[in-house]
Coordinates of C-alpha atoms in Angstrom, one line a residue:
Chain A
S11 CA 0.0 0.0 0.0
Q12 CA 1.2 3.5 -0.6
Q13 CA 1.9 5.7 2.4
G14 CA 2.5 9.0 0.7
E15 CA 0.2 11.0 -1.3
E16 CA 1.5 13.6 -3.7
D17 CA -0.3 16.7 -4.6
P18 CA -1.0 17.7 -7.3
Q19 CA -1.0 14.6 -9.5
A20 CA 0.1 16.6 -12.5
L21 CA 1.6 20.1 -12.8
S22 CA 2.3 22.1 -15.9
I23 CA 4.4 25.3 -15.7
Q24 CA 6.5 27.6 -17.9
E25 CA 10.2 27.6 -17.9
G26 CA 11.6 29.9 -15.2
E27 CA 8.6 29.5 -12.9
N28 CA 8.8 27.7 -9.6
A29 CA 7.2 24.4 -9.0
T30 CA 5.9 23.2 -5.7
M31 CA 4.8 19.6 -5.0
N32 CA 3.4 18.3 -1.7
C33 CA 3.5 15.0 0.0
S34 CA 1.5 13.7 2.9
Y35 CA 2.1 10.5 4.8
K36 CA 0.4 8.5 7.5
T37 CA 2.8 7.0 10.0
S38 CA 5.9 8.1 12.0
I39 CA 9.0 8.3 9.9
N40 CA 12.8 8.4 10.2
N41 CA 13.3 10.4 7.1
L42 CA 11.6 11.5 4.0
Q43 CA 13.3 11.4 0.6
W44 CA 12.4 12.8 -2.8
Y45 CA 13.2 11.0 -6.1
R46 CA 12.9 11.9 -9.7
Q47 CA 12.0 9.5 -12.5
N48 CA 12.3 10.2 -16.3
S49 CA 10.0 8.4 -18.6
G50 CA 9.5 5.2 -16.6
R51 CA 13.3 4.7 -16.0
G52 CA 15.2 4.4 -12.8
L53 CA 14.7 6.7 -9.9
V54 CA 17.3 9.4 -9.1
H55 CA 17.7 10.5 -5.5
L56 CA 17.3 14.2 -5.0
I57 CA 17.3 15.0 -1.4
L58 CA 16.8 13.4 2.0
I59 CA 15.4 15.2 5.0
R60 CA 15.5 13.7 8.5
S61 CA 12.6 13.7 10.9
N62 CA 14.3 16.2 13.2
E63 CA 15.0 18.7 10.3
R64 CA 12.5 21.2 9.1
E65 CA 14.1 22.5 5.9
K66 CA 16.9 21.5 3.5
H67 CA 18.3 23.0 0.3
S68 CA 20.2 21.5 -2.5
G69 CA 20.9 23.8 -5.6
R70 CA 17.5 24.8 -6.9
L71 CA 15.7 22.4 -4.6
R72 CA 14.1 23.3 -1.3
V73 CA 12.4 20.7 0.8
T74 CA 10.4 21.3 4.0
L75 CA 9.1 18.8 6.5
D76 CA 6.3 19.3 9.0
T77 CA 6.1 16.2 11.2
S78 CA 3.2 17.5 13.1
K79 CA 1.2 17.7 9.9
K80 CA 2.9 14.6 8.4
S81 CA 3.6 16.6 5.3
S82 CA 6.5 17.7 3.1
S83 CA 6.9 19.9 0.1
L84 CA 9.5 20.1 -2.7
L85 CA 10.1 23.4 -4.3
I86 CA 12.0 23.6 -7.6
T87 CA 13.0 27.2 -8.4
A88 CA 13.6 28.7 -11.8
S89 CA 12.5 25.5 -13.6
R90 CA 13.9 24.3 -16.8
A91 CA 12.5 22.1 -19.6
A92 CA 14.9 19.4 -18.4
D93 CA 13.1 19.3 -15.0
T94 CA 10.2 17.5 -16.8
A95 CA 9.8 14.2 -15.0
S96 CA 7.8 12.4 -12.3
Y97 CA 8.7 13.3 -8.7
F98 CA 8.1 10.9 -5.9
C99 CA 8.3 11.3 -2.1
A100 CA 9.3 8.3 -0.1
T101 CA 9.2 7.7 3.6
G102 CA 11.9 5.7 5.4
T103 CA 10.7 3.8 8.5
S104 CA 12.2 0.6 9.7
G105 CA 15.3 -0.8 7.9
S106 CA 15.9 0.4 4.4
R107 CA 12.4 -0.1 3.2
L108 CA 11.1 2.9 1.4
T109 CA 7.4 3.6 0.9
F110 CA 6.6 5.7 -2.1
G111 CA 3.7 7.9 -3.0
E112 CA 1.9 7.9 -6.4
G113 CA 4.0 10.8 -7.7
T114 CA 3.6 14.2 -9.4
Q115 CA 4.1 14.5 -13.1
L116 CA 5.8 17.8 -13.7
T117 CA 5.8 19.3 -17.2
V118 CA 8.0 22.4 -17.8
N119 CA 7.1 24.1 -21.1
P120 CA 9.9 25.9 -22.9
Chain B
E17 CA 24.7 7.2 -13.2
T18 CA 24.1 5.4 -10.0
G19 CA 26.5 2.5 -10.5
V20 CA 23.6 0.0 -10.3
T21 CA 22.8 -2.0 -13.5
Q22 CA 19.9 -4.3 -14.3
S23 CA 19.3 -6.9 -17.1
P24 CA 17.5 -7.4 -19.2
T25 CA 16.0 -4.0 -20.0
H26 CA 12.9 -5.4 -21.5
L27 CA 11.3 -8.8 -21.3
I28 CA 8.1 -10.4 -22.7
K29 CA 6.7 -13.6 -21.1
T30 CA 3.5 -15.5 -21.2
R31 CA 1.2 -16.2 -18.3
G32 CA 2.4 -19.2 -16.2
Q33 CA 6.1 -18.9 -17.2
Q34 CA 8.9 -18.1 -14.8
V35 CA 11.3 -15.1 -15.0
T36 CA 14.7 -14.1 -13.5
L37 CA 15.7 -10.5 -13.4
R38 CA 19.2 -9.5 -12.5
C39 CA 20.8 -6.6 -10.7
S40 CA 24.4 -5.6 -10.1
S41 CA 24.9 -3.3 -7.1
Q42 CA 27.5 -0.8 -6.3
S43 CA 30.6 -2.4 -4.9
G44 CA 30.5 -2.3 -1.1
H45 CA 26.7 -2.1 -1.0
N46 CA 25.5 -4.9 1.3
T47 CA 21.8 -4.2 1.0
V48 CA 19.7 -4.6 -2.1
S49 CA 16.0 -3.9 -2.3
W50 CA 13.6 -4.8 -5.1
Y51 CA 10.5 -2.8 -6.1
Q52 CA 7.7 -3.3 -8.5
Q53 CA 6.3 -0.2 -10.3
A54 CA 3.0 -0.6 -12.2
L55 CA 2.3 1.9 -14.9
G56 CA 1.3 5.2 -13.5
Q57 CA 2.0 4.3 -9.9
G58 CA 4.8 4.7 -7.4
P59 CA 7.2 1.8 -6.7
Q60 CA 6.1 -0.9 -4.2
F61 CA 8.6 -2.7 -2.0
I62 CA 8.9 -6.4 -2.7
F63 CA 11.8 -7.4 -0.4
Q64 CA 15.3 -6.6 0.7
Y65 CA 18.5 -8.7 1.1
Y66 CA 21.3 -7.9 3.4
R67 CA 24.5 -10.0 3.1
E68 CA 22.7 -12.8 1.2
E69 CA 19.8 -13.1 3.6
E70 CA 16.2 -11.8 3.2
N71 CA 15.7 -8.9 5.5
G72 CA 12.2 -7.7 5.1
R73 CA 9.3 -8.4 2.7
G74 CA 6.4 -6.4 1.4
N75 CA 3.0 -7.6 0.5
F76 CA 4.0 -10.0 -2.3
P77 CA 3.2 -13.7 -2.6
P78 CA 5.9 -16.5 -2.2
R79 CA 6.1 -16.9 -5.9
F80 CA 8.3 -13.7 -5.7
S81 CA 11.7 -14.8 -4.5
G82 CA 15.2 -13.6 -4.5
L83 CA 18.9 -14.2 -4.1
Q84 CA 21.8 -12.1 -3.3
F85 CA 25.4 -13.2 -4.1
P86 CA 28.8 -12.2 -2.4
N87 CA 29.8 -10.3 -5.6
Y88 CA 27.1 -7.7 -5.1
S89 CA 24.8 -9.2 -7.7
S90 CA 21.3 -10.3 -7.0
E91 CA 18.3 -11.8 -8.7
L92 CA 14.5 -11.6 -8.5
N93 CA 12.7 -14.7 -9.5
V94 CA 8.9 -14.7 -10.3
N95 CA 7.2 -18.0 -10.8
A96 CA 3.8 -18.7 -12.4
L97 CA 3.6 -15.3 -14.0
E98 CA 0.3 -13.5 -14.0
L99 CA -0.9 -10.6 -16.2
D100 CA -0.8 -8.3 -13.2
D101 CA 2.9 -8.9 -12.9
S102 CA 3.5 -6.7 -15.9
A103 CA 5.5 -3.8 -14.5
L104 CA 8.8 -2.0 -14.2
Y105 CA 11.0 -3.9 -11.7
L106 CA 13.6 -1.8 -9.9
C107 CA 16.5 -2.8 -7.7
A108 CA 18.1 -0.4 -5.4
S109 CA 21.3 -0.7 -3.3
S110 CA 22.6 1.0 -0.2
P111 CA 25.8 0.5 1.9
G112 CA 24.4 -0.6 5.2
L113 CA 21.6 -2.5 6.9
A114 CA 19.5 -0.1 8.8
G115 CA 19.5 2.5 6.0
I116 CA 17.6 4.8 8.2
Q117 CA 19.4 7.8 7.1
E118 CA 20.6 6.4 3.8
T119 CA 20.0 7.1 0.2
Q120 CA 19.1 4.2 -2.1
Y121 CA 20.7 4.0 -5.5
F122 CA 18.3 2.7 -8.2
G123 CA 19.1 0.8 -11.3
P124 CA 17.3 1.7 -14.6
G125 CA 14.8 -1.1 -14.2
T126 CA 13.6 -4.1 -16.2
R127 CA 10.2 -3.7 -17.9
L128 CA 8.3 -7.0 -17.9
L129 CA 5.3 -7.6 -20.0
V130 CA 3.2 -10.7 -19.3
L131 CA 0.9 -11.7 -22.1

């Protein structure tokens, strides 16, 4: 079963705009990770935020985590056409098992 | 490039057949996990192996089985294939056991079609 739910399911923006994707989850977590997937290929790790962290940055990515609301958001600033992909949040609980959400399909129009 | 490879890239089988998918992890990564991703969905955890022993299993029947070898390669075997087994199968490796704070490195996947 899926733990995370991403919102929106699909997002279409123009190049240069910011893209925000949200993720909600149900149980306590050790960490939350965001992955990117191009055209049904392998997943690429973007960023990991631990349960005791509230915000993290990596290049044009900004992730926030609110454990009281069991939610996270991924912000991509100054988007590019190459950012077009599916984005998944995944929660880490026991061991190395990751529980993924359904994903957000981001389209960045040139 | 994650350093994780999978073979084959694509595979077509018929219902009732058996299939073996292969994964080569990064050197030094003792943990490998397998995921099934149906079209339009997020990956679902099948099972995990740590140092050649199963270390956790998702909600998949026993006809899904695996092996991990000392040379950082692993296999996913599926017996008695069903139409619903059609999916992208992903393996992911990570260095340690608990992996609580660890990134997983995914291979490009094997796309299986069951007719």
